CSV table of C-alpha atoms and ligand atoms in Angstrom, one decimal:
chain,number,residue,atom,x,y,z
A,1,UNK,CA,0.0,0.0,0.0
A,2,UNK,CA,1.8,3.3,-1.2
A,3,UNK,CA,2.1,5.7,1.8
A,4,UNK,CA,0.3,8.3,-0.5
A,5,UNK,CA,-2.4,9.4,-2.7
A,6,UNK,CA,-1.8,9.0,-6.6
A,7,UNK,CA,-3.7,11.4,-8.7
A,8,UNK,CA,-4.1,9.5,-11.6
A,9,UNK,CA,-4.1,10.4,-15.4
A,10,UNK,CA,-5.8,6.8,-17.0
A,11,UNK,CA,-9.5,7.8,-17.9
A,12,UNK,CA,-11.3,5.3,-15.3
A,13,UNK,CA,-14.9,5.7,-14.9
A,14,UNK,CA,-16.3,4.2,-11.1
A,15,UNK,CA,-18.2,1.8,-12.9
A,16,UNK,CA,-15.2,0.2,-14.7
A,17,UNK,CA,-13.2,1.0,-11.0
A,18,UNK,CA,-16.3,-1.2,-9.1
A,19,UNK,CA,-16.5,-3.8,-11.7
A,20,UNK,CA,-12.4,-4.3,-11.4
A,21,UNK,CA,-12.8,-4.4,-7.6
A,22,UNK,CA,-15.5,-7.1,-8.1
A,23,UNK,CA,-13.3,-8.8,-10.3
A,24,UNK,CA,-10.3,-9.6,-7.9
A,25,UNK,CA,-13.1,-11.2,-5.2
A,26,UNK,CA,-14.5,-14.6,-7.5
A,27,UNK,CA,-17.3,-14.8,-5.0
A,28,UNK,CA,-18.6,-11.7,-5.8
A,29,UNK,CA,-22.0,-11.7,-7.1
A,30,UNK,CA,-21.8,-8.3,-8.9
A,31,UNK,CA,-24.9,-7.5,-6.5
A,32,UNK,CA,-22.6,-4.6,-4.3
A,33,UNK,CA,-21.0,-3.6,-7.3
A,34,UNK,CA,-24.6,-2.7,-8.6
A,35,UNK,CA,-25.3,-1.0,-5.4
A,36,UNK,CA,-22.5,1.5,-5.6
A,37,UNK,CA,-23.7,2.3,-9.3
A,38,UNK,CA,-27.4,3.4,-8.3
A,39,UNK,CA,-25.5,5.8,-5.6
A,40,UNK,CA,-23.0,7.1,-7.6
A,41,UNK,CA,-26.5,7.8,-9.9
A,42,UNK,CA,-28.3,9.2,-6.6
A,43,UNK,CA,-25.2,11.3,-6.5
A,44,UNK,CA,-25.7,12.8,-9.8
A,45,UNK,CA,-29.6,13.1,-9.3
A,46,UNK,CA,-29.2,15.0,-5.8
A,47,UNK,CA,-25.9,17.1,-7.3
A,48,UNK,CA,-28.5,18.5,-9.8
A,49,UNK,CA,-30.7,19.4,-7.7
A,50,UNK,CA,-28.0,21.0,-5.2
A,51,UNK,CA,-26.6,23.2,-7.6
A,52,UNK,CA,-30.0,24.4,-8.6
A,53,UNK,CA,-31.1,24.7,-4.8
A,54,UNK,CA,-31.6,28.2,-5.6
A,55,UNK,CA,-34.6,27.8,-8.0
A,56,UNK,CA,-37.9,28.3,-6.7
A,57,UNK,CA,-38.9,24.8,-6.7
A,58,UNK,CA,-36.2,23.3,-4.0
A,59,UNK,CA,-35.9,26.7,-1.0
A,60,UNK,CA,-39.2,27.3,0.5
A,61,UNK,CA,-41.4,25.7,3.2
A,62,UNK,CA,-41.4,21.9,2.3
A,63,UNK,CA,-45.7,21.0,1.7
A,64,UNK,CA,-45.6,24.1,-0.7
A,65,UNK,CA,-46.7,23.8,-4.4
A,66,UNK,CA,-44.7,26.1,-6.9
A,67,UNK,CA,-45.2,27.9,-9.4
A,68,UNK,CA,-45.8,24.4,-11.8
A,69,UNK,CA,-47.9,22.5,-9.1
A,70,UNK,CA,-44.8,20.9,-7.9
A,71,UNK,CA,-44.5,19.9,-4.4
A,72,UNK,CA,-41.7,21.9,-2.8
A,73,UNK,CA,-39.3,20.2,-0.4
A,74,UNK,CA,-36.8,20.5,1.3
A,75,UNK,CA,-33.6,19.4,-0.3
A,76,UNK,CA,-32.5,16.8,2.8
A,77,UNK,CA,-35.9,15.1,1.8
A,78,UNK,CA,-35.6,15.2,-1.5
A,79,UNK,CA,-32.2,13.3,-1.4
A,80,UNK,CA,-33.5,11.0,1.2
A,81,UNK,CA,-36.5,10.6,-1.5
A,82,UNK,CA,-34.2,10.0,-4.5
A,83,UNK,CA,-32.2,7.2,-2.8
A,84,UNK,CA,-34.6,5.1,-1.7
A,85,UNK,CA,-36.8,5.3,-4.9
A,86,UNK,CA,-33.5,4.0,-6.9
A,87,UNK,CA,-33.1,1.5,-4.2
A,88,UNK,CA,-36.6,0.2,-3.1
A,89,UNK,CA,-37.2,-2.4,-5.9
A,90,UNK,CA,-33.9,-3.5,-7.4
A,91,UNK,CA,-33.5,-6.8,-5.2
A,92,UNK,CA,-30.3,-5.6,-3.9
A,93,UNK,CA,-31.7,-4.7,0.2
A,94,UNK,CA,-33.0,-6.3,3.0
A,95,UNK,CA,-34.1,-3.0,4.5
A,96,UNK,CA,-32.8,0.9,4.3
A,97,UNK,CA,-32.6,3.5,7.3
A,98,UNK,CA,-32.0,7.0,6.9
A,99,UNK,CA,-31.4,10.3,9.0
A,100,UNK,CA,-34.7,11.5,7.8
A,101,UNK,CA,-37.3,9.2,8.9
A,102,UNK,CA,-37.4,7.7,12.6
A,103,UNK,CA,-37.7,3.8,11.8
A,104,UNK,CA,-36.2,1.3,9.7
A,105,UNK,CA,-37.4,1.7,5.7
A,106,UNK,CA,-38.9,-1.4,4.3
A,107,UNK,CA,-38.3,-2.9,1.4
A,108,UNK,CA,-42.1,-2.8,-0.3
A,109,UNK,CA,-43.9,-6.2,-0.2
A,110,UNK,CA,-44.1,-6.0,-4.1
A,111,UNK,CA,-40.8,-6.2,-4.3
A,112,UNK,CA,-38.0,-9.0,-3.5
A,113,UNK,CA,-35.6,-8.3,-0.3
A,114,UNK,CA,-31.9,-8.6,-0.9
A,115,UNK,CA,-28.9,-8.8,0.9
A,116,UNK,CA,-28.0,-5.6,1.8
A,117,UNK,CA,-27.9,-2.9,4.6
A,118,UNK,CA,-28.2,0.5,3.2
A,119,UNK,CA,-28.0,3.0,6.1
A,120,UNK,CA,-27.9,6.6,4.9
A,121,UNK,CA,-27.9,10.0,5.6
A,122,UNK,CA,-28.7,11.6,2.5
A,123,UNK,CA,-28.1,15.1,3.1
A,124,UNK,CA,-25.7,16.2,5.5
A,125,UNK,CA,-24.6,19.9,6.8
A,126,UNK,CA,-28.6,20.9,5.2
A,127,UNK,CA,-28.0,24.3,7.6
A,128,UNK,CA,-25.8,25.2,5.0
A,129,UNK,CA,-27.7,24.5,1.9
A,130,UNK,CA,-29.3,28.0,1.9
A,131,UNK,CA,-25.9,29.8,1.7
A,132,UNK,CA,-24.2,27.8,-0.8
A,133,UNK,CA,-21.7,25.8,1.5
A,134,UNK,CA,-20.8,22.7,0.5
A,135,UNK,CA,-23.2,20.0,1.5
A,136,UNK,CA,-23.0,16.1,1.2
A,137,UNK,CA,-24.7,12.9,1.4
A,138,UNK,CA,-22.8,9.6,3.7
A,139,UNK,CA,-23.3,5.7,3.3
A,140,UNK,CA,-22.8,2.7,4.8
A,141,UNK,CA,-23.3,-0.8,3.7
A,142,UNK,CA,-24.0,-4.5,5.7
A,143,UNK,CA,-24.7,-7.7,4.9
A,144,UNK,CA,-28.1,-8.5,6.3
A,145,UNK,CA,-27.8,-10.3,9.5
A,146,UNK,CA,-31.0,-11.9,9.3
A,147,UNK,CA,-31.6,-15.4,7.3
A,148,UNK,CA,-34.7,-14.1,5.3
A,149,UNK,CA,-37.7,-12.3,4.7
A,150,UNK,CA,-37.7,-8.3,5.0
A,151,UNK,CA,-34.7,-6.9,7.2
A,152,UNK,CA,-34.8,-5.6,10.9
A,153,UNK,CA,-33.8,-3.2,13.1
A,154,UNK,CA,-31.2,-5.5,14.2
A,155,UNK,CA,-29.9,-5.9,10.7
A,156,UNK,CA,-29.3,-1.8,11.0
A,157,UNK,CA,-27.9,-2.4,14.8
A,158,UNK,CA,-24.1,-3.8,13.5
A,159,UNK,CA,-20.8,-2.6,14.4
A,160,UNK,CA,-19.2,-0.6,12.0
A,161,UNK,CA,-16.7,-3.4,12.3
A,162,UNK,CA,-18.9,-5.1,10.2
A,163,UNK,CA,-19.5,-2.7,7.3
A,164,UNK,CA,-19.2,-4.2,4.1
A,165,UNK,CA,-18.5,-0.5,2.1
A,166,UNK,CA,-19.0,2.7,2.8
A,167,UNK,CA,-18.8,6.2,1.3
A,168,UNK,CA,-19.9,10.0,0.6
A,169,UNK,CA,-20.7,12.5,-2.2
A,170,UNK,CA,-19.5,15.9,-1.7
A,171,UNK,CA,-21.6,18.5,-3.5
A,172,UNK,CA,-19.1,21.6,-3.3
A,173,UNK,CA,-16.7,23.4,-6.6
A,174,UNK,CA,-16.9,19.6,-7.8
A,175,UNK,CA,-19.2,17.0,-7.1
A,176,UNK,CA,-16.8,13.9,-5.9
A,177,UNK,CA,-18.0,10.3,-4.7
A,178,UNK,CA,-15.3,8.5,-2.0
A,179,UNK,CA,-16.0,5.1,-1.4
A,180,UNK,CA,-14.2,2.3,0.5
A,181,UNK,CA,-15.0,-1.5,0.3
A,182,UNK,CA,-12.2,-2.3,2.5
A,183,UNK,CA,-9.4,-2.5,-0.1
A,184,UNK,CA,-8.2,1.3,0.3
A,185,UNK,CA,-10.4,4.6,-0.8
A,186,UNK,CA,-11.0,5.8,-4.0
A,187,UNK,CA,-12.3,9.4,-5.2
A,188,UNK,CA,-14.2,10.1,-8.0
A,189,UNK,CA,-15.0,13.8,-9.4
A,190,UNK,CA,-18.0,14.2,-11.6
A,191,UNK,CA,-17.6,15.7,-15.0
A,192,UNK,CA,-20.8,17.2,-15.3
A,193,UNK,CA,-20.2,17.4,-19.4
A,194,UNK,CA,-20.7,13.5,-20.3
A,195,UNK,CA,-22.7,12.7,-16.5
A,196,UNK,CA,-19.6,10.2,-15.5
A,197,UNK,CA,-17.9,10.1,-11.7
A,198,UNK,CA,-13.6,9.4,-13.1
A,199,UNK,CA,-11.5,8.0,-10.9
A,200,UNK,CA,-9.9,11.0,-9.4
A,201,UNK,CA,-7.9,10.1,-6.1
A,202,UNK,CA,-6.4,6.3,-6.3
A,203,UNK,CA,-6.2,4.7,-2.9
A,204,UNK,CA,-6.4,8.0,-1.3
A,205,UNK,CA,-4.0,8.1,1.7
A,206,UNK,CA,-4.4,10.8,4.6
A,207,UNK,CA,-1.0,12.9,4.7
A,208,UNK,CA,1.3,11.8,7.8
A,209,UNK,CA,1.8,16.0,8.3
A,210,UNK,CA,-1.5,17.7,9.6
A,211,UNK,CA,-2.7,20.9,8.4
A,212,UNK,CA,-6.0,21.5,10.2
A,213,UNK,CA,-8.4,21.0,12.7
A,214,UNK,CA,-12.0,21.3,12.6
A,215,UNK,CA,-14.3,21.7,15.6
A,216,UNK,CA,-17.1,24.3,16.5
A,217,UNK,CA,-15.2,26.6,18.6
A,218,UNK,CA,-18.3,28.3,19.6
A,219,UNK,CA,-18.9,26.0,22.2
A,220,UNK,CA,-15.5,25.8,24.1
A,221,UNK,CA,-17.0,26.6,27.5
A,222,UNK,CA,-19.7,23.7,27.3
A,223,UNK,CA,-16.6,21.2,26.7
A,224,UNK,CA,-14.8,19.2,28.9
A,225,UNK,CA,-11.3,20.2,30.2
A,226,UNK,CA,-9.7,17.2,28.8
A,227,UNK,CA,-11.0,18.3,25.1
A,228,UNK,CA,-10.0,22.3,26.1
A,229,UNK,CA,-6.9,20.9,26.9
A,230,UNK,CA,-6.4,18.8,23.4
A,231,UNK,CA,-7.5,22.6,21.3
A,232,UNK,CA,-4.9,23.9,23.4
A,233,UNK,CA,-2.2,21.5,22.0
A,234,UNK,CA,-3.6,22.0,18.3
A,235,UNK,CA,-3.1,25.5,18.4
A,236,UNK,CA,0.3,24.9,19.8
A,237,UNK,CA,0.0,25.9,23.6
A,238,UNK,CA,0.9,23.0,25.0
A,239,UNK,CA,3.7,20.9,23.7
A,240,UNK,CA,2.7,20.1,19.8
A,241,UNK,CA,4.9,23.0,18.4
A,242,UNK,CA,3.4,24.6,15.1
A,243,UNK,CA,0.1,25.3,15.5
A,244,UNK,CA,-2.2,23.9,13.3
A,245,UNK,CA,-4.9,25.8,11.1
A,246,UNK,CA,-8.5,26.0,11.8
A,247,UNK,CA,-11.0,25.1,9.4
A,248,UNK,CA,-14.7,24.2,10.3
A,249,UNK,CA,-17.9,24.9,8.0
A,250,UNK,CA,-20.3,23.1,9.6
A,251,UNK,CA,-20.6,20.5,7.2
A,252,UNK,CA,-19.3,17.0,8.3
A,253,UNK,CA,-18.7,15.5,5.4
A,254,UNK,CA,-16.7,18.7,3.6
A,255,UNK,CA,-14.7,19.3,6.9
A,256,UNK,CA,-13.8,15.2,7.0
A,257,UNK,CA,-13.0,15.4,3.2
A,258,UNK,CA,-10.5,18.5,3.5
A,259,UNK,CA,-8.9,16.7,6.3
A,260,UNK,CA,-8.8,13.5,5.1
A,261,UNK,CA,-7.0,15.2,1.7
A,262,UNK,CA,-5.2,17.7,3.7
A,263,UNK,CA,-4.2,15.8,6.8
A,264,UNK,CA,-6.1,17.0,10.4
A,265,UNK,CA,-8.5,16.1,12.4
A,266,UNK,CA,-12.4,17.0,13.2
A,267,UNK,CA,-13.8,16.6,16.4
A,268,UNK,CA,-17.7,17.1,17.5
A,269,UNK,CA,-17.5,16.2,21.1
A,270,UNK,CA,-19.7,15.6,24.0
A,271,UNK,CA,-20.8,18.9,25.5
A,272,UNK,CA,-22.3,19.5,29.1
A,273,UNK,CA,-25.7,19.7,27.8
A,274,UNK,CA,-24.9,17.0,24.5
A,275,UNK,CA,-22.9,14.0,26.7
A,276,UNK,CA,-23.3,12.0,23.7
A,277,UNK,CA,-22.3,15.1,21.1
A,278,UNK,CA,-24.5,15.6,18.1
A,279,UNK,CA,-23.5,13.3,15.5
A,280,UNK,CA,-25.1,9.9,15.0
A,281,UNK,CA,-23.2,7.1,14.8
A,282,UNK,CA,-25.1,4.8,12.5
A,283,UNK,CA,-24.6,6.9,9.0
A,284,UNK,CA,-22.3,9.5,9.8
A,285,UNK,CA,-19.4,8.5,12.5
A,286,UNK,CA,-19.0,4.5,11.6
A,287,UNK,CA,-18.9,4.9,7.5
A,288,UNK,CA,-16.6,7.8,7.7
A,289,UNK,CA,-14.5,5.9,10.5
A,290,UNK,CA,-14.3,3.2,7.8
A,291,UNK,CA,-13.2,5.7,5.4
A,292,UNK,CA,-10.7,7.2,7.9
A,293,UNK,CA,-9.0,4.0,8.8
A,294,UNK,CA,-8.9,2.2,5.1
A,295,UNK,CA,-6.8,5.5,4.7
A,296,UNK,CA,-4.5,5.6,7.2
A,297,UNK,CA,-6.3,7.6,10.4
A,298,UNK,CA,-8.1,6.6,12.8
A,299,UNK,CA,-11.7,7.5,14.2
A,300,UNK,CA,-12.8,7.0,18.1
A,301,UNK,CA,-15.7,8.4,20.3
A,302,UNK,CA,-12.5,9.8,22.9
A,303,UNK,CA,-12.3,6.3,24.5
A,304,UNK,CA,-12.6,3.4,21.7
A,305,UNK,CA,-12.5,3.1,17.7
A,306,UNK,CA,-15.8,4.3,16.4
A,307,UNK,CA,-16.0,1.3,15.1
A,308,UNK,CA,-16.2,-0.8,18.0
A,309,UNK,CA,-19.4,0.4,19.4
A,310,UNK,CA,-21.9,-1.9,19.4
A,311,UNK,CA,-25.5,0.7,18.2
A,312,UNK,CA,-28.4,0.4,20.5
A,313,UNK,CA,-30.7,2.3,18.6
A,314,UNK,CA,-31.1,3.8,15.0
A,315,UNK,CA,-30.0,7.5,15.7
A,316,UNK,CA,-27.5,6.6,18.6
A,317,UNK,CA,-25.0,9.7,18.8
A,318,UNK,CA,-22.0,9.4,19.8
A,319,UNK,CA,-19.0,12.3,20.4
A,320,UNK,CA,-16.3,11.9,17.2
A,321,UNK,CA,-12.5,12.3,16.3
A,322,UNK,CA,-11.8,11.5,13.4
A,323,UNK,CA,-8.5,11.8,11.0
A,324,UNK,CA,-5.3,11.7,11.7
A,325,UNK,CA,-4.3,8.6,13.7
A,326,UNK,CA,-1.9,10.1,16.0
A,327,UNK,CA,-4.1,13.4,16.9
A,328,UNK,CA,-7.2,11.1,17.3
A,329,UNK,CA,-4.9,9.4,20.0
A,330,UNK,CA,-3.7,12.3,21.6
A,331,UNK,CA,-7.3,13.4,21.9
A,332,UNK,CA,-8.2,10.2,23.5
A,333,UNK,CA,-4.9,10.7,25.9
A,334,UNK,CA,-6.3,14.2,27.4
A,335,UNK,CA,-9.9,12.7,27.8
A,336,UNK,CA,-8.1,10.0,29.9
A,337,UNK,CA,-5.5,12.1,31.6
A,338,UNK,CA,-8.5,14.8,32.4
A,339,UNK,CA,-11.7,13.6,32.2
A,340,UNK,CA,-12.2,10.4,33.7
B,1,AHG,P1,-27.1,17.0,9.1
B,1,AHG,O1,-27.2,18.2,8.2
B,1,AHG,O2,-27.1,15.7,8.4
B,1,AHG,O3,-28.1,17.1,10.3
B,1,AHG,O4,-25.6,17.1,9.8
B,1,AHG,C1,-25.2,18.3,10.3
B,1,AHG,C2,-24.1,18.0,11.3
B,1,AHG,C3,-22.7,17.9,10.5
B,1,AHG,O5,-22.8,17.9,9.1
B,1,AHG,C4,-21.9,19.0,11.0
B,1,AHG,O6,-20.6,18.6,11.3
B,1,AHG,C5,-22.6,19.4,12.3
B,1,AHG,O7,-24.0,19.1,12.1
B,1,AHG,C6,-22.5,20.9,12.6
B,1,AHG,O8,-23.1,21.1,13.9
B,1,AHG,P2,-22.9,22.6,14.6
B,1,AHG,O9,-23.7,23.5,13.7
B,1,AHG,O10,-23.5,22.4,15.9
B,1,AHG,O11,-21.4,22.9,14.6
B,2,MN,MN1,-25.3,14.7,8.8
B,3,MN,MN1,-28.6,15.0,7.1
C-alpha cells in the first residue's frame, strides 16, 4: 500500500473502477458492485438538484406547491426521496434506514428483499444548503444479519466493524464520490459534461503532516477540560509545536473530506448539555471511521475506535474524532488524563 495518494491520469470511470474491484473477489456476485452504481446515480440526481437549490422549486417551506404545481421540499428530503426510490425495488436490500425518517425503511412487499444494509444520511450539513456551502450525502453498507424475509432493526444495529462498504458525495466546486469497500479509498469527481464520476484520487492516503483541525469553537466553554486541553495543544500551547490551522464549515462530510486530503483532524464532542455530542453514529461516525482507517487515520468516540461500538438504537449519537491517527490518539490521551 503506497504511503500516499496518486492522482491518476488513466480515464477510469467508477463503474469500470467497481467492476475491477469485483473482479479480484470470485465470490462476488456483482450485487454490491450494482449498489455502488445506483449511488453514484443518486449522487448525480441529488448534485443536480444541489446546484440548482436556488430555484424556486427546491428553497421554501417543504408542503408548498410552486409555481408548476410541484410539491416543494426541502432538499434533505428530496435526497432522502431520490435514494430510496433507486433502491426500493432492485432486489439488492434487505431493508434501508435513513437520517430523515425515525424507523427502519422497508423494502415494499411488491418487491423481493436482498442482501444488503443501506444505512444513509442523504443530506448532510442541510443548515448550509441556503448559503451555498458545500453540502453532502454519507453511506454505509452491511450484509443482512437476518436469514430471510424483510430486514430488521437489528440488521441496521451492527458494528461498524462489520461494514461491508462505505462512502460519501461531496456536493461543493466539484461533485466527488469516495468510497471504501475495504481494499483502500478511492475518489471520483463528476464531469458534469458526459454525466460520469472518473476516478480521481487512487487509494487515497491521509497525509502523515497535519494541516488542520475542525471543531465548532463556539462552544468551548460547554466542553470538557480534557477536550480544552487537546484545542490547546492543536493550536500549539501545550507541547505540539506549530500550531495547526482552523477550518470548520459546519458541514461533516466537507470538513472530513478537506482533512482526510489535507491531513487534520475533526472533532464534535460531548458537551455539558450533549454528553453523547451531536453526530449519529449509524450513518455519519461509523462509514466515515471506515473511510478514515482504510486510509491511514483513525476515528474514536474519545475512549474506543468508532468502530467498535456496538448501536443500540437507529440514531444513537456518539461524540467523534476522526482523522489523523496520531491526533485522534492524543485526543483520547487528554480525555483520559482529564476527564475520567
Ligand atoms: P445534518 O445536516 O445531516 O443534520 O448534519 C449536520 C451536522 C454535521 O454535518 C456538522 O458537522 C454538524 O452538524 C455541525 O453542527 P454545529 O452547527 O453544531 O457545529
Ligand atoms: Mn449529517
Ligand atoms: Mn442530514
Amino acid at each position: 500500500m503506497t504511503t500516499q495518494t496518486t492522482f491518476t491520469s488513466t480515464i477510469t470511470t467508477i463503474e469500470r473502477h467497481i467492476l475491477e474491484e469485483q473482479q479480484s473477489h470470485p465470490e462476488a456476485t456483482g450485487v454490491l458492485t450494482n449498489l455502488l452504481y445506483d449511488l453514484a446515480l443518486a449522487g448525480k440526481i441529488i448534485a443536480s438538484k444541489t446546484t440548482r437549490a436556488g430555484l424556486a422549486e427546491i428553497l421554501g417551506e417543504a408542503g408548498d406547491t410552486n409555481i408548476q404545481g410541484e410539491e416543494v421540499m426541502k432538499l434533505d428530503r428530496l435526497a432522502d426521496r431520490t435514494i430510496f426510490r433507486l433502491n426500493d425495488h432492485t432486489g439488492r436490500l434487505a431493508v434501508m434506514a435513513s437520517e430523515e425518517r425515525a424507523a427502519p425503511i422497508n423494502i415494499p412487499d411488491r418487491y423481493r428483499a436482498g442482501k444488503y444494509v443501506l444505512l444513509y444520511d442523504p443530506l448532510d450539513g442541510s443548515s448550509n444548503i441556503d448559503y451555498n456551502v458545500s453540502v453532502g450525502t454519507i453511506f454505509a453498507i452491511y450484509q443482512r444479519k437476518t436469514s430471510e424475509g424483510r430486514g430488521t432493526l437489528d440488521d441496521c444495529l451492527q458494528k461498524g466493524r462489520e461494514l461491508v462498504a462505505a462512502g460519501y458525495l461531496t456536493y461543493g466546486s466539484s461533485t466527488m464520490l469516495v468510497y471504501t469497500t475495504g481494499a483502500g479509498v478511492h475518489g471520483f469527481t463528476l464531469d458534469p459534461s458526459v454525466g460520469e464520476f472518473l476516478l480521481s484520487h487512487h487509494n487515497i492516503q491521509i497525509p502523515k503532516n497535519p494541516k488542520y483541525y475542525s471543531v465548532n469553537q463556539g462552544y468551548e466553554e460547554n466542553w470538557s477540560e480534557g477536550i480544552q486541553r487537546f484545542t490547546h495543544y492543536l493550536q500549539g500551547r501545550e507541547g505540539l509545536g506549530t500550531a495547526l490551522s482552523l477550518r470548520y464549515i459546519g458541514s461533516l462530510v466537507a470538513d472530513f473530506h478537506r482533512n482526510l486530503l489535507a491531513g487534520g483532524v475533526f472533532y464534535y464532542p460531548a458537551e455539558k448539555e450533549k454528553p453523547e455530542g451531536k453526530l449519529r453514529l449509524a450513518y455519519e461516525a461509523a462509514p466515515l471511521a471506515f473511510i478514515a482507517e482504510q486510509a491511514g487515520g483513525y476515528a474514536s468516540d474519545g475512549a474506543q475506535s468508532i468502530l467498535d461500538i456496538q448501536p443500540e438504537s437507529l440514531h444513537q449519537r456518539t461524540p467523534l474524532f476522526i482523522g489523523n491517527r496520531d491526533l485522534v490518539k492524543k485526543a483520547e490521551g487528554f480525555v483520559r488524563d482529564y476527564d475520567q
